[in-house]
Amino acid sequence: MRTKITKSRLDGLSARNKEYFVWDTSLAGFGVRVKPSGKIVFIYQCRIGRRQRRISIGPYKPLSPDEARKDATQLAAKAVKGEDPRVQSSKLMTMSDLCNLYIKEGCSHKKASTISNDVGRIENYIKPLLGNFRVTDIKDFDIEKFRDDIASGNNVRQKKNFKKRGSMQAIGGKGAATRTLRMLGGIFTFAVKRKIIRDNPCRFVYKYPDNSRIRALSQEEAHRLAKAFKSPEYNQRTLSAIKLLAITGCRVGEIISLKWKYINFEKSYLDLPDSKTGAKRIVVGSGALDLLSVLYDDDHSSVYVFPGRESSHISNPKKMWASIRKKAELGDFRLHDLRHNFATKIVGSGTGDRIGLARVLLGHKNIESTLVYACQ
């Protein structure tokens, strides 16, 4: 379809079962893509050498036809010179475009699990709230509103029925606002390095205190937990994974994915080739080794200490932990708090020797991470 692209023409377009294109009669290559949802996006299409390029300019209504035509004219001027119009990203790139570029080209140094979390924050918070903004137009006051909207739970993508393992539910809150703001700052830093923008608009925006809590068990709570561990109703192998979390201070992912070949029974350590902080060696005590020995004698046919379905390992035992926590009357004590409890008990008085020991056992890269436990 070809017509003069005006506001009245665009308002008269209707959605179809499949997306379709409408091309402008006054500027070659300028048009709109009409999606089945009814969303209209301005585009510019041209041929550079033997390849055809189609560039998204931006959505209709945030952009007027005149504004989009002006942008398309600038792209056309570059195309006439034989230049790839896509390099004009500093003026035309939306926040959604930047996020996609960041995930594609700016995360090579990150672990897959971290990238998954980044994608979750982008899809649940950044794109719904900032996605249609042009990157060069975003100012610090836009970031402040973005932060406050996440904190209050406004306009974030809500996902209620999460069944996919590892998915992140968008619920908002000050903690989510602070973590997302930190990641957004990283995306803008990437944009500065790519010379898409000059300055990082997150630089001076206030972040809510993270309020990361350190929860340790009282002596009475520890007794109740030990009693709950003796309940016969639980799968004993999965229960053993929780016990190892309690007596090693390891992260959940490190224990549930533990393989027999990582365990050195003779020298009392776990050699993990990969973790949140990279490869590391974790020294373990006799209690952990005794527990692992019993599991080995019972069944070591799988490569995993805690085998699950389809030749993989068990998933996060949070459902079992919820039952144990309720039985032991531990309130809001999370599974990850077992690591906090382990660290707090070791650090104790906060002396240098104890802090150094805790750092080694927990696998912290920076002593600052371990010092948090000395302040509790």
Short mmCIF file of C-alpha atoms in Angstrom, two decimals, residues 99 102-103 107 110-127 159 162 164-170 176 179-184 187 251 276:
data_model
loop_
_atom_site.label_atom_id
_atom_site.label_comp_id
_atom_site.label_asym_id
_atom_site.label_seq_id
_atom_site.Cartn_x
_atom_site.Cartn_y
_atom_site.Cartn_z
CA CYS A 99 19.01 -2.72 25.53
CA TYR A 102 23.73 -4.26 25.08
CA ILE A 103 22.55 -7.85 25.50
CA CYS A 107 27.60 -8.82 28.04
CA LYS A 110 29.02 -11.92 32.16
CA LYS A 111 27.87 -15.36 33.24
CA ALA A 112 24.75 -16.84 31.62
CA SER A 113 22.80 -16.59 34.89
CA THR A 114 23.67 -12.89 35.22
CA ILE A 115 22.62 -12.21 31.63
CA SER A 116 19.34 -13.99 32.33
CA ASN A 117 18.71 -11.66 35.28
CA ASP A 118 19.63 -8.64 33.13
CA VAL A 119 17.16 -9.71 30.44
CA GLY A 120 14.48 -10.12 33.11
CA ARG A 121 15.00 -6.58 34.41
CA ILE A 122 15.08 -5.19 30.87
CA GLU A 123 11.83 -6.91 29.83
CA ASN A 124 10.00 -6.35 33.13
CA TYR A 125 11.11 -2.83 34.02
CA ILE A 126 13.25 -0.94 31.50
CA LYS A 127 11.34 -1.56 28.27
CA LYS A 159 4.02 -11.95 35.55
CA PHE A 162 5.80 -18.23 36.53
CA LYS A 164 9.72 -21.56 33.84
CA ARG A 165 12.70 -22.36 36.04
CA GLY A 166 14.92 -19.38 36.72
CA SER A 167 12.35 -16.78 35.61
CA MET A 168 12.20 -13.49 37.47
CA GLN A 169 8.85 -12.13 38.61
CA ALA A 170 8.34 -8.39 38.26
CA ALA A 176 14.23 -3.97 42.66
CA ARG A 179 19.25 -3.21 41.44
CA THR A 180 17.66 -2.22 38.13
CA LEU A 181 19.04 1.31 38.39
CA ARG A 182 22.54 -0.08 38.86
CA MET A 183 22.15 -2.25 35.78
CA LEU A 184 20.68 0.65 33.79
CA ILE A 187 23.86 0.00 30.00
CA ARG A 251 25.53 -20.98 47.51
CA LYS A 276 29.25 -16.77 40.85
#
